[in-house]
Every structure is written in structure tokens, then in C-alpha cells.
């Protein structure tokens, strides 16, 4: 089924691109409007409720989807209280994966414009697959992702801008693509992230914007599953991070908390493996994307055969479409010609709790994880926005 705007969709309902009234990409434009950056729009309507705010901290908790909030609540009382009083749902965007969402948040535009169109994508004109989380300087982040970031806009307007993330992410291609324009401060773990964000909030004498990132909930969900014991411990650590930020907010500050995607546990019986099924390899030159959304780049003249083969093997467990069909749905927004080649000739979008692994050609752990994301179900696409004033 397809969920329409205004519904409260079931977790596995397939959403259309018109669903909901707010996007992850709207968060920073609205924050800049609150801070008075000229030319900024306020698509989320934050200006009235945050009148007088001069400092804003934006925290992205990787993997904290809207549908994970009730699951986390028993282990995260601060989060539960905020979710009950100051939360609204946003749509992360498609594919519902970390690199795409981080750059949508950072730029304030849809994926088609910024070009980070998946966890892994083909570098057009080559047989190279770029993994955005392992990206250094090739291709150049400034060319690969050409849209100015919201932090660049803020800094140009005199806002003090800071990025707080894990130390190893400093200067990475993904950090430059999503967050160039902010002074980078490395922080590993919830306590360090909270301390660095609060310190950065107190640094500026004028308008201040701090963007923070915390990864552990997503990591433990992938490895052990949503609501596993390690995931519960990670949820409690997120709660401690939030409590420290809320308690430490200056009077003229606000905290915005959001996420990049949700997660779904994928049963062993719902996993296909394209590397062990010759029907799924025939005519395919290169595979990108991830387990819930596959980009298939086909051999010359093989696209129709690949469409037929994958449709026959996967049946109702996935939608197998051409690039043009998927672009036409509108999820990416307008896609310039130079970005089209990053999407496969054939796009496979998994339904329900199904996934397509690549046990031999991707990193060994990739097919052994418990939880995944990337597709267009409500559970993967819907993320929270929590808005807290100091």
C-alpha cells in the first residue's frame, strides 16, 4: 500500500514523496531563519516559537527513526519526555541512508541537487564504486557535491559555525560535502559530543550555530538489531547526551534533535544474495546502493533482460524499475544530467523486510548485519524533530 499525507502509516507502509509536511532538508534553513540570516526561509515554521534565540545546536542521532522512539522510551526517559511534548515527524528523504541524509541536512536541498544519491554509487564513466562513508578527496567533494552548505551561508552572514563529530571524520569527503563552512571539533562518545557542543555554543558572542553528530545507536542497531541489549544501552547513552545538552543550554539557545533514518531488522529468510544467484548477476556490470536499495548498472543492451530477471526472482518482495521511472517518482527531486549516472540503469527498492545482499563483492560484515535501512517504508523514512528552548 501507499500511505497518503495525513495518515499515520504502519511501519512497513510505502510512502510517496508527497507524504508529510516537513523534510530533514528543512531543518537548517529554518534554523538560519531563526538566527536572522538574510534570504533564509522557514519551511518548518520555527521562527515564532524560537523568537529571541541567538544560539542553536542541531544534533543528528544516527538511526533514531520516529518509529524507534517508543522502543527507546523505557531506556531513555529524557528522550521519552521530549518525544511526548516537543516532537514532530519529518521525512528524511530517499534513499533513507546516512550519507544522503547528512548532505540533505547540510545543504537544505533534495538528493538530486546535491548528488549524494546513495550509500555507494558508481563514479560515472568508470567502473569504480564510491563508498561515501570511506570517501577522502577523490572525487573532489567540491565538485561531487556542488551545492553551498547551510553552514557556509551562515558563516558568510556572520554566524559562528561549528561541526562536532567523531575525530576520524574531520576533513573526510562526506564531512566536506555536508558541513563545509563549520569549524570542526572532534568528539568520540556521548559525553564528549555534549561537552564539545555546549562549549561551541558558548564561544560566539553573536549568532551561533553548532551541528553535532552521534553514531552509536545506528551502529549497535546494525550489528545486534533494534531493541537488542546493546541497542538499549546505546539508547540510554543517547538519553544521557540529550539530558546534558538540555540542562546546559544557555537562556538564548535552542536545541534541535533529529535523525537520518530509521532501521528494520531483516530476517535471514528474507535475504537474497546477488553474488550466489547467477540469475541476478547476468547482464549486470556493476552493483551499488545497499541491501534495501540496489543500483544495477547493466551491460550494453542488457537493461530489459535485467529488469525481467530481477522481477521474476524477487517478485512481490521488491519494485524493479528503470532509472527514469524512479527519477520520475520525485523522490530525488530534479536530477541534473551530471548526477544521473550515479543511479543505476535499474533500481531495486525492497518492500516489507526484504533485502538483497552482495556477500562476495561488498565488505564481509555488510551481509551479516541484523538491521538495515535505505528503502521508502515509513519506518525507514520518518525521523523526529525535537525542539527545546533553553
mmCIF file of C-alpha atoms in Angstrom:
data_model
loop_
_atom_site.group_PDB
_atom_site.id
_atom_site.type_symbol
_atom_site.label_atom_id
_atom_site.label_comp_id
_atom_site.label_asym_id
_atom_site.label_seq_id
_atom_site.Cartn_x
_atom_site.Cartn_y
_atom_site.Cartn_z
ATOM 1 C CA UNK A 1 0.000 0.000 0.000
ATOM 2 C CA UNK A 2 0.999 3.627 -0.369
ATOM 3 C CA UNK A 3 0.392 5.915 2.607
ATOM 4 C CA UNK A 4 -1.162 9.281 1.877
ATOM 5 C CA UNK A 5 -0.402 12.561 3.643
ATOM 6 C CA UNK A 6 -2.385 12.881 6.863
ATOM 7 C CA UNK A 7 -2.353 9.144 7.609
ATOM 8 C CA UNK A 8 -0.472 7.557 10.473
ATOM 9 C CA UNK A 9 1.130 4.865 8.335
ATOM 10 C CA UNK A 10 2.075 1.415 9.514
ATOM 11 C CA UNK A 11 5.848 0.968 9.795
ATOM 12 C CA UNK A 12 6.104 -1.067 6.591
ATOM 13 C CA UNK A 13 3.805 1.164 4.535
ATOM 14 C CA UNK A 14 5.450 2.552 1.402
ATOM 15 C CA UNK A 15 5.460 6.343 1.462
ATOM 16 C CA UNK A 16 5.231 8.622 -1.529
ATOM 17 C CA UNK A 17 7.421 11.712 -1.897
ATOM 18 C CA UNK A 18 4.484 13.997 -1.052
ATOM 19 C CA UNK A 19 3.955 12.410 2.363
ATOM 20 C CA UNK A 20 4.298 14.637 5.410
ATOM 21 C CA UNK A 21 4.683 18.378 5.858
ATOM 22 C CA UNK A 22 8.348 18.667 6.769
ATOM 23 C CA UNK A 23 11.671 17.384 5.464
ATOM 24 C CA UNK A 24 15.037 16.786 7.067
ATOM 25 C CA UNK A 25 16.417 19.204 4.481
ATOM 26 C CA UNK A 26 14.214 21.940 6.014
ATOM 27 C CA UNK A 27 15.912 21.900 9.424
ATOM 28 C CA UNK A 28 18.916 24.131 8.790
ATOM 29 C CA UNK A 29 17.118 26.634 6.535
ATOM 30 C CA UNK A 30 14.613 27.166 9.359
ATOM 31 C CA UNK A 31 17.443 27.411 11.912
ATOM 32 C CA UNK A 32 19.129 30.076 9.787
ATOM 33 C CA UNK A 33 15.843 31.960 9.568
ATOM 34 C CA UNK A 34 15.632 31.957 13.376
ATOM 35 C CA UNK A 35 19.170 33.361 13.515
ATOM 36 C CA UNK A 36 18.280 36.099 11.055
ATOM 37 C CA UNK A 37 20.439 35.001 8.125
ATOM 38 C CA UNK A 38 19.300 37.091 5.140
ATOM 39 C CA UNK A 39 17.417 35.209 2.443
ATOM 40 C CA UNK A 40 16.585 32.232 4.666
ATOM 41 C CA UNK A 41 13.146 30.667 4.514
ATOM 42 C CA UNK A 42 11.399 28.979 7.442
ATOM 43 C CA UNK A 43 9.683 25.901 5.975
ATOM 44 C CA UNK A 44 9.240 24.338 9.440
ATOM 45 C CA UNK A 45 7.757 27.481 10.999
ATOM 46 C CA UNK A 46 10.292 27.686 13.834
ATOM 47 C CA UNK A 47 10.684 31.476 13.924
ATOM 48 C CA UNK A 48 7.602 32.270 16.075
ATOM 49 C CA UNK A 49 8.336 29.672 18.756
ATOM 50 C CA UNK A 50 12.066 30.475 18.879
ATOM 51 C CA UNK A 51 11.827 34.265 18.906
ATOM 52 C CA UNK A 52 14.824 35.710 20.759
ATOM 53 C CA UNK A 53 17.012 32.631 20.221
ATOM 54 C CA UNK A 54 20.549 33.572 19.181
ATOM 55 C CA UNK A 55 22.277 30.213 19.505
ATOM 56 C CA UNK A 56 21.125 26.926 18.003
ATOM 57 C CA UNK A 57 22.524 23.431 18.456
ATOM 58 C CA UNK A 58 21.420 20.800 15.944
ATOM 59 C CA UNK A 59 22.102 17.196 16.949
ATOM 60 C CA UNK A 60 21.652 14.334 14.498
ATOM 61 C CA UNK A 61 21.383 10.937 16.197
ATOM 62 C CA UNK A 62 22.180 8.318 13.579
ATOM 63 C CA UNK A 63 19.459 5.675 13.352
ATOM 64 C CA UNK A 64 16.935 7.296 15.716
ATOM 65 C CA UNK A 65 13.879 6.970 13.497
ATOM 66 C CA UNK A 66 10.421 8.150 14.522
ATOM 67 C CA UNK A 67 9.308 4.537 14.870
ATOM 68 C CA UNK A 68 12.194 3.797 17.236
ATOM 69 C CA UNK A 69 11.080 6.407 19.791
ATOM 70 C CA UNK A 70 8.590 4.128 21.624
ATOM 71 C CA UNK A 71 11.136 1.301 21.582
ATOM 72 C CA UNK A 72 13.785 3.525 23.153
ATOM 73 C CA UNK A 73 11.465 5.144 25.684
ATOM 74 C CA UNK A 74 11.919 2.620 28.549
ATOM 75 C CA UNK A 75 15.696 3.226 28.477
ATOM 76 C CA UNK A 76 15.630 6.931 27.646
ATOM 77 C CA UNK A 77 13.374 8.961 29.952
ATOM 78 C CA UNK A 78 14.612 12.347 28.734
ATOM 79 C CA UNK A 79 14.024 11.340 25.125
ATOM 80 C CA UNK A 80 10.606 9.911 26.012
ATOM 81 C CA UNK A 81 9.583 13.153 27.703
ATOM 82 C CA UNK A 82 10.711 15.269 24.782
ATOM 83 C CA UNK A 83 9.033 12.917 22.287
ATOM 84 C CA UNK A 84 5.744 13.301 24.154
ATOM 85 C CA UNK A 85 5.852 17.100 24.262
ATOM 86 C CA UNK A 86 8.063 18.723 21.611
ATOM 87 C CA UNK A 87 8.363 16.177 18.794
ATOM 88 C CA UNK A 88 7.088 16.172 15.235
ATOM 89 C CA UNK A 89 7.831 13.767 12.356
ATOM 90 C CA UNK A 90 9.948 14.699 9.351
ATOM 91 C CA UNK A 91 10.708 12.787 6.168
ATOM 92 C CA UNK A 92 14.419 12.078 5.757
ATOM 93 C CA UNK A 93 14.365 11.523 2.000
ATOM 94 C CA UNK A 94 15.269 8.735 -0.384
ATOM 95 C CA UNK A 95 17.312 6.648 -0.199
ATOM 96 C CA UNK A 96 16.964 6.600 3.580
ATOM 97 C CA UNK A 97 20.667 6.246 4.234
ATOM 98 C CA UNK A 98 23.250 8.171 6.224
ATOM 99 C CA UNK A 99 25.346 9.867 3.501
ATOM 100 C CA UNK A 100 22.303 11.051 1.563
ATOM 101 C CA UNK A 101 20.546 12.332 4.677
ATOM 102 C CA UNK A 102 23.618 14.061 6.114
ATOM 103 C CA UNK A 103 24.111 16.011 2.906
ATOM 104 C CA UNK A 104 20.400 16.811 2.588
ATOM 105 C CA UNK A 105 20.512 18.189 6.129
ATOM 106 C CA UNK A 106 23.715 20.095 5.492
ATOM 107 C CA UNK A 107 22.723 21.647 2.175
ATOM 108 C CA UNK A 108 18.980 22.077 2.663
ATOM 109 C CA UNK A 109 18.237 20.591 -0.765
ATOM 110 C CA UNK A 110 16.957 17.293 -2.180
ATOM 111 C CA UNK A 111 19.386 14.498 -3.150
ATOM 112 C CA UNK A 112 19.122 15.077 -6.881
ATOM 113 C CA UNK A 113 20.616 18.548 -6.486
ATOM 114 C CA UNK A 114 23.439 17.657 -4.105
ATOM 115 C CA UNK A 115 24.290 14.389 -5.856
ATOM 116 C CA UNK A 116 25.000 12.123 -2.871
ATOM 117 C CA UNK A 117 22.428 9.651 -4.104
ATOM 118 C CA UNK A 118 23.174 6.549 -2.047
ATOM 119 C CA UNK A 119 25.446 4.806 0.400
ATOM 120 C CA UNK A 120 27.531 3.654 -2.539
ATOM 121 C CA UNK A 121 27.256 4.938 -6.105
ATOM 122 C CA UNK A 122 29.071 4.499 -9.369
ATOM 123 C CA UNK A 123 31.505 7.196 -10.398
ATOM 124 C CA UNK A 124 30.151 7.933 -13.890
ATOM 125 C CA UNK A 125 32.404 6.952 -16.757
ATOM 126 C CA UNK A 126 34.287 4.412 -14.627
ATOM 127 C CA UNK A 127 33.783 1.015 -13.030
ATOM 128 C CA UNK A 128 34.544 2.471 -9.611
ATOM 129 C CA UNK A 129 32.012 2.328 -6.792
ATOM 130 C CA UNK A 130 32.361 5.206 -4.343
ATOM 131 C CA UNK A 131 31.508 4.417 -0.713
ATOM 132 C CA UNK A 132 30.573 7.792 0.704
ATOM 133 C CA UNK A 133 31.496 6.857 4.283
ATOM 134 C CA UNK A 134 35.044 5.932 3.167
ATOM 135 C CA UNK A 135 35.479 8.917 0.887
ATOM 136 C CA UNK A 136 38.621 11.024 1.152
ATOM 137 C CA UNK A 137 39.482 13.513 -1.598
ATOM 138 C CA UNK A 138 38.782 11.658 -4.849
ATOM 139 C CA UNK A 139 36.485 12.699 -6.390
ATOM 140 C CA UNK A 140 36.798 16.232 -5.088
ATOM 141 C CA UNK A 141 33.957 16.880 -2.619
ATOM 142 C CA UNK A 142 33.543 20.386 -4.023
ATOM 143 C CA UNK A 143 32.893 19.014 -7.499
ATOM 144 C CA UNK A 144 30.983 15.901 -6.469
ATOM 145 C CA UNK A 145 28.687 17.925 -4.183
ATOM 146 C CA UNK A 146 28.473 21.422 -5.719
ATOM 147 C CA UNK A 147 25.719 22.991 -3.604
ATOM 148 C CA UNK A 148 26.823 25.513 -0.937
ATOM 149 C CA UNK A 149 26.075 24.245 2.558
ATOM 150 C CA UNK A 150 23.854 25.980 5.066
ATOM 151 C CA UNK A 151 26.886 26.394 7.336
ATOM 152 C CA UNK A 152 28.668 28.273 4.550
ATOM 153 C CA UNK A 153 25.651 30.555 4.178
ATOM 154 C CA UNK A 154 25.506 31.103 7.926
ATOM 155 C CA UNK A 155 29.208 31.862 8.258
ATOM 156 C CA UNK A 156 29.064 34.321 5.369
ATOM 157 C CA UNK A 157 26.318 36.151 7.284
ATOM 158 C CA UNK A 158 28.456 36.434 10.426
ATOM 159 C CA UNK A 159 27.168 33.392 12.326
ATOM 160 C CA UNK A 160 29.773 31.456 14.344
ATOM 161 C CA UNK A 161 29.545 27.895 12.946
ATOM 162 C CA UNK A 162 30.920 24.666 14.407
ATOM 163 C CA UNK A 163 30.728 20.976 13.494
ATOM 164 C CA UNK A 164 31.089 18.323 16.222
ATOM 165 C CA UNK A 165 31.612 14.743 15.093
ATOM 166 C CA UNK A 166 33.924 11.784 15.548
ATOM 167 C CA UNK A 167 37.598 12.799 15.201
ATOM 168 C CA UNK A 168 38.219 10.459 12.260
ATOM 169 C CA UNK A 169 35.555 12.242 10.218
ATOM 170 C CA UNK A 170 37.418 15.539 10.186
ATOM 171 C CA UNK A 171 38.260 16.514 6.608
ATOM 172 C CA UNK A 172 36.543 13.467 5.086
ATOM 173 C CA UNK A 173 34.785 13.801 1.762
ATOM 174 C CA UNK A 174 31.409 13.346 3.413
ATOM 175 C CA UNK A 175 32.109 15.958 6.091
ATOM 176 C CA UNK A 176 33.262 18.454 3.470
ATOM 177 C CA UNK A 177 30.232 17.708 1.279
ATOM 178 C CA UNK A 178 27.735 18.077 4.117
ATOM 179 C CA UNK A 179 29.286 20.530 6.555
ATOM 180 C CA UNK A 180 31.913 22.704 4.946
ATOM 181 C CA UNK A 181 31.778 26.144 6.459
ATOM 182 C CA UNK A 182 31.899 24.959 10.068
ATOM 183 C CA UNK A 183 34.945 24.747 12.344
ATOM 184 C CA UNK A 184 35.471 21.036 13.017
ATOM 185 C CA UNK A 185 35.780 19.715 16.585
ATOM 186 C CA UNK A 186 36.396 16.011 17.066
ATOM 187 C CA UNK A 187 34.466 14.230 19.810
ATOM 188 C CA UNK A 188 34.008 10.483 20.362
ATOM 189 C CA UNK A 189 31.186 9.298 22.617
ATOM 190 C CA UNK A 190 28.125 10.981 24.020
ATOM 191 C CA UNK A 191 29.814 12.842 26.869
ATOM 192 C CA UNK A 192 32.454 14.299 24.558
ATOM 193 C CA UNK A 193 29.841 15.310 21.965
ATOM 194 C CA UNK A 194 27.758 17.069 24.617
ATOM 195 C CA UNK A 195 30.784 18.867 26.070
ATOM 196 C CA UNK A 196 32.018 19.994 22.653
ATOM 197 C CA UNK A 197 28.589 21.195 21.536
ATOM 198 C CA UNK A 198 27.975 23.157 24.724
ATOM 199 C CA UNK A 199 31.442 24.682 24.569
ATOM 200 C CA UNK A 200 30.872 25.724 20.966
ATOM 201 C CA UNK A 201 27.505 27.247 21.851
ATOM 202 C CA UNK A 202 29.227 29.401 24.453
ATOM 203 C CA UNK A 203 32.047 30.504 22.117
ATOM 204 C CA UNK A 204 30.335 33.004 19.885
ATOM 205 C CA UNK A 205 29.320 36.447 21.102
ATOM 206 C CA UNK A 206 26.681 36.772 18.370
ATOM 207 C CA UNK A 207 24.508 34.335 16.406
ATOM 208 C CA UNK A 208 25.869 30.812 16.775
ATOM 209 C CA UNK A 209 25.107 27.521 15.048
ATOM 210 C CA UNK A 210 26.510 24.164 16.174
ATOM 211 C CA UNK A 211 25.932 20.947 14.217
ATOM 212 C CA UNK A 212 26.580 17.704 16.131
ATOM 213 C CA UNK A 213 26.537 14.032 15.166
ATOM 214 C CA UNK A 214 26.302 10.855 17.287
ATOM 215 C CA UNK A 215 26.641 7.449 15.622
ATOM 216 C CA UNK A 216 26.413 4.697 18.246
ATOM 217 C CA UNK A 217 22.683 3.870 18.168
ATOM 218 C CA UNK A 218 22.856 3.156 14.445
ATOM 219 C CA UNK A 219 25.992 1.041 14.854
ATOM 220 C CA UNK A 220 24.505 -1.196 17.528
ATOM 221 C CA UNK A 221 21.228 -1.491 15.659
ATOM 222 C CA UNK A 222 23.057 -2.715 12.568
ATOM 223 C CA UNK A 223 25.194 -5.228 14.414
ATOM 224 C CA UNK A 224 22.780 -6.557 17.050
ATOM 225 C CA UNK A 225 19.309 -5.440 15.971
ATOM 226 C CA UNK A 226 16.802 -2.831 17.106
ATOM 227 C CA UNK A 227 15.832 -3.360 20.772
ATOM 228 C CA UNK A 228 18.729 -5.739 21.399
ATOM 229 C CA UNK A 229 20.503 -5.312 24.718
ATOM 230 C CA UNK A 230 23.426 -3.367 23.156
ATOM 231 C CA UNK A 231 20.903 -1.157 21.333
ATOM 232 C CA UNK A 232 19.142 -0.444 24.629
ATOM 233 C CA UNK A 233 22.450 0.547 26.225
ATOM 234 C CA UNK A 234 23.134 2.842 23.262
ATOM 235 C CA UNK A 235 19.650 4.375 23.653
ATOM 236 C CA UNK A 236 20.420 5.105 27.318
ATOM 237 C CA UNK A 237 23.673 6.773 26.258
ATOM 238 C CA UNK A 238 21.769 8.935 23.765
ATOM 239 C CA UNK A 239 19.454 9.886 26.598
ATOM 240 C CA UNK A 240 22.369 10.971 28.770
ATOM 241 C CA UNK A 241 23.692 13.067 25.881
ATOM 242 C CA UNK A 242 20.307 14.753 25.433
ATOM 243 C CA UNK A 243 19.900 15.377 29.154
ATOM 244 C CA UNK A 244 23.286 17.055 29.348
ATOM 245 C CA UNK A 245 22.550 19.245 26.341
ATOM 246 C CA UNK A 246 19.120 20.266 27.625
ATOM 247 C CA UNK A 247 20.467 21.047 31.094
ATOM 248 C CA UNK A 248 23.367 23.065 29.666
ATOM 249 C CA UNK A 249 21.502 25.194 27.130
ATOM 250 C CA UNK A 250 22.075 28.931 27.584
ATOM 251 C CA UNK A 251 18.899 31.022 28.034
ATOM 252 C CA UNK A 252 19.124 32.400 24.488
ATOM 253 C CA UNK A 253 19.693 28.971 22.912
ATOM 254 C CA UNK A 254 17.630 26.185 21.378
ATOM 255 C CA UNK A 255 18.353 22.525 20.710
ATOM 256 C CA UNK A 256 17.032 20.756 17.605
ATOM 257 C CA UNK A 257 17.351 16.956 17.628
ATOM 258 C CA UNK A 258 16.748 14.843 14.549
ATOM 259 C CA UNK A 259 17.987 11.723 12.738
ATOM 260 C CA UNK A 260 18.960 10.469 9.308
ATOM 261 C CA UNK A 261 16.761 7.349 9.042
ATOM 262 C CA UNK A 262 15.141 4.542 10.979
ATOM 263 C CA UNK A 263 16.034 0.843 10.903
ATOM 264 C CA UNK A 264 14.398 -2.515 10.259
ATOM 265 C CA UNK A 265 15.587 -5.933 11.354
ATOM 266 C CA UNK A 266 15.851 -8.204 8.299
ATOM 267 C CA UNK A 267 15.170 -11.929 8.897
ATOM 268 C CA UNK A 268 17.548 -14.474 7.383
ATOM 269 C CA UNK A 269 14.697 -15.934 5.322
ATOM 270 C CA UNK A 270 14.096 -12.532 3.686
ATOM 271 C CA UNK A 271 17.603 -12.125 2.255
ATOM 272 C CA UNK A 272 18.530 -12.628 -1.374
ATOM 273 C CA UNK A 273 22.194 -12.840 -2.388
ATOM 274 C CA UNK A 274 23.057 -11.458 -5.803
ATOM 275 C CA UNK A 275 26.545 -12.972 -5.599
ATOM 276 C CA UNK A 276 25.310 -16.564 -5.315
ATOM 277 C CA UNK A 277 22.371 -16.436 -7.731
ATOM 278 C CA UNK A 278 23.534 -16.363 -11.367
ATOM 279 C CA UNK A 279 20.122 -15.093 -12.474
ATOM 280 C CA UNK A 280 20.803 -11.862 -10.585
ATOM 281 C CA UNK A 281 24.319 -11.401 -11.972
ATOM 282 C CA UNK A 282 23.506 -11.938 -15.641
ATOM 283 C CA UNK A 283 23.855 -8.719 -17.616
ATOM 284 C CA UNK A 284 24.929 -6.690 -14.573
ATOM 285 C CA UNK A 285 28.235 -4.880 -14.955
ATOM 286 C CA UNK A 286 28.349 -3.124 -11.609
ATOM 287 C CA UNK A 287 26.282 -3.082 -8.401
ATOM 288 C CA UNK A 288 25.984 -0.149 -5.999
ATOM 289 C CA UNK A 289 23.488 1.165 -3.453
ATOM 290 C CA UNK A 290 22.962 -1.043 -0.411
ATOM 291 C CA UNK A 291 20.908 -4.015 0.727
ATOM 292 C CA UNK A 292 17.496 -2.310 0.716
ATOM 293 C CA UNK A 293 18.056 -0.198 -2.427
ATOM 294 C CA UNK A 294 20.201 -1.625 -5.212
ATOM 295 C CA UNK A 295 21.574 0.316 -8.165
ATOM 296 C CA UNK A 296 22.310 -2.038 -11.077
ATOM 297 C CA UNK A 297 24.483 -0.746 -13.898
ATOM 298 C CA UNK A 298 23.905 -3.058 -16.816
ATOM 299 C CA UNK A 299 25.971 -4.250 -19.744
ATOM 300 C CA UNK A 300 25.128 -2.550 -23.064
ATOM 301 C CA UNK A 301 21.739 -3.727 -24.292
ATOM 302 C CA UNK A 302 21.007 -5.794 -21.149
ATOM 303 C CA UNK A 303 18.712 -3.482 -19.211
ATOM 304 C CA UNK A 304 15.431 -5.130 -20.255
ATOM 305 C CA UNK A 305 16.788 -8.606 -19.512
ATOM 306 C CA UNK A 306 17.991 -7.482 -16.084
ATOM 307 C CA UNK A 307 14.602 -5.923 -15.339
ATOM 308 C CA UNK A 308 12.865 -9.165 -16.278
ATOM 309 C CA UNK A 309 15.237 -11.430 -14.353
ATOM 310 C CA UNK A 310 15.187 -9.429 -11.135
ATOM 311 C CA UNK A 311 11.398 -9.021 -11.323
ATOM 312 C CA UNK A 312 10.998 -12.775 -11.713
ATOM 313 C CA UNK A 313 13.350 -13.679 -8.856
ATOM 314 C CA UNK A 314 12.239 -11.040 -6.347
ATOM 315 C CA UNK A 315 8.542 -10.952 -7.221
ATOM 316 C CA UNK A 316 6.465 -9.013 -4.687
ATOM 317 C CA UNK A 317 9.411 -8.512 -2.334
ATOM 318 C CA UNK A 318 10.741 -5.535 -4.314
ATOM 319 C CA UNK A 319 9.983 -2.990 -7.016
ATOM 320 C CA UNK A 320 12.323 -3.314 -10.010
ATOM 321 C CA UNK A 321 12.296 -0.174 -12.143
ATOM 322 C CA UNK A 322 14.393 1.782 -14.597
ATOM 323 C CA UNK A 323 16.329 4.852 -13.556
ATOM 324 C CA UNK A 324 13.894 7.064 -15.455
ATOM 325 C CA UNK A 325 10.914 5.569 -13.645
ATOM 326 C CA UNK A 326 12.457 6.146 -10.216
ATOM 327 C CA UNK A 327 13.568 9.694 -11.013
ATOM 328 C CA UNK A 328 10.045 10.418 -12.264
ATOM 329 C CA UNK A 329 8.547 9.487 -8.864
ATOM 330 C CA UNK A 330 10.067 12.687 -7.497
ATOM 331 C CA UNK A 331 11.901 11.261 -4.501
ATOM 332 C CA UNK A 332 15.265 12.635 -5.642
ATOM 333 C CA UNK A 333 13.868 15.985 -6.704
ATOM 334 C CA UNK A 334 15.199 17.298 -10.023
ATOM 335 C CA UNK A 335 18.352 15.417 -11.028
ATOM 336 C CA UNK A 336 20.826 17.281 -13.260
ATOM 337 C CA UNK A 337 22.386 15.372 -16.124
ATOM 338 C CA UNK A 338 25.767 15.121 -14.404
ATOM 339 C CA UNK A 339 24.215 13.251 -11.455
ATOM 340 C CA UNK A 340 22.032 10.775 -13.366
ATOM 341 C CA UNK A 341 24.871 8.316 -13.987
ATOM 342 C CA UNK A 342 25.298 7.824 -10.254
ATOM 343 C CA UNK A 343 21.958 5.989 -10.210
ATOM 344 C CA UNK A 344 21.800 2.509 -11.734
ATOM 345 C CA UNK A 345 20.150 1.722 -15.052
ATOM 346 C CA UNK A 346 17.912 -0.493 -12.907
ATOM 347 C CA UNK A 347 16.859 0.422 -9.355
ATOM 348 C CA UNK A 348 15.645 -2.277 -6.970
ATOM 349 C CA UNK A 349 13.700 -0.981 -3.965
ATOM 350 C CA UNK A 350 12.881 -3.615 -1.357
ATOM 351 C CA UNK A 351 9.463 -3.984 0.259
ATOM 352 C CA UNK A 352 8.481 -5.240 3.695
ATOM 353 C CA UNK A 353 11.557 -6.664 5.493
ATOM 354 C CA UNK A 354 13.433 -7.964 2.446
ATOM 355 C CA UNK A 355 16.954 -7.169 1.314
ATOM 356 C CA UNK A 356 19.431 -8.075 -1.428
ATOM 357 C CA UNK A 357 22.909 -8.874 -0.135
ATOM 358 C CA UNK A 358 26.202 -8.983 -2.026
ATOM 359 C CA UNK A 359 28.139 -11.449 0.107
ATOM 360 C CA UNK A 360 31.291 -11.569 -2.004
ATOM 361 C CA UNK A 361 31.634 -8.122 -3.536
ATOM 362 C CA UNK A 362 30.845 -5.916 -0.539
ATOM 363 C CA UNK A 363 32.591 -5.685 2.809
ATOM 364 C CA UNK A 364 32.314 -9.013 4.687
ATOM 365 C CA UNK A 365 30.230 -7.594 7.538
ATOM 366 C CA UNK A 366 27.714 -5.947 5.222
ATOM 367 C CA UNK A 367 25.744 -9.170 4.699
ATOM 368 C CA UNK A 368 25.955 -10.222 8.342
ATOM 369 C CA UNK A 369 24.265 -7.245 9.930
ATOM 370 C CA UNK A 370 20.871 -7.558 11.619
ATOM 371 C CA UNK A 371 19.190 -4.220 10.856
ATOM 372 C CA UNK A 372 19.188 -2.265 7.593
ATOM 373 C CA UNK A 373 17.600 0.813 6.020
ATOM 374 C CA UNK A 374 17.561 2.644 2.690
ATOM 375 C CA UNK A 375 14.112 1.947 1.284
ATOM 376 C CA UNK A 376 10.943 4.045 1.319
ATOM 377 C CA UNK A 377 8.932 2.486 4.135
ATOM 378 C CA UNK A 378 7.578 4.694 6.903
ATOM 379 C CA UNK A 379 9.909 3.099 9.453
ATOM 380 C CA UNK A 380 12.989 3.995 7.425
ATOM 381 C CA UNK A 381 11.986 7.413 6.093
ATOM 382 C CA UNK A 382 10.336 9.028 9.110
ATOM 383 C CA UNK A 383 12.567 10.776 11.634
ATOM 384 C CA UNK A 384 11.814 13.006 14.615
ATOM 385 C CA UNK A 385 12.423 16.684 15.156
ATOM 386 C CA UNK A 386 12.590 17.679 18.805
ATOM 387 C CA UNK A 387 12.704 21.414 19.540
ATOM 388 C CA UNK A 388 13.866 22.540 23.008
ATOM 389 C CA UNK A 389 14.406 26.121 24.209
ATOM 390 C CA UNK A 390 16.977 26.993 26.835
#
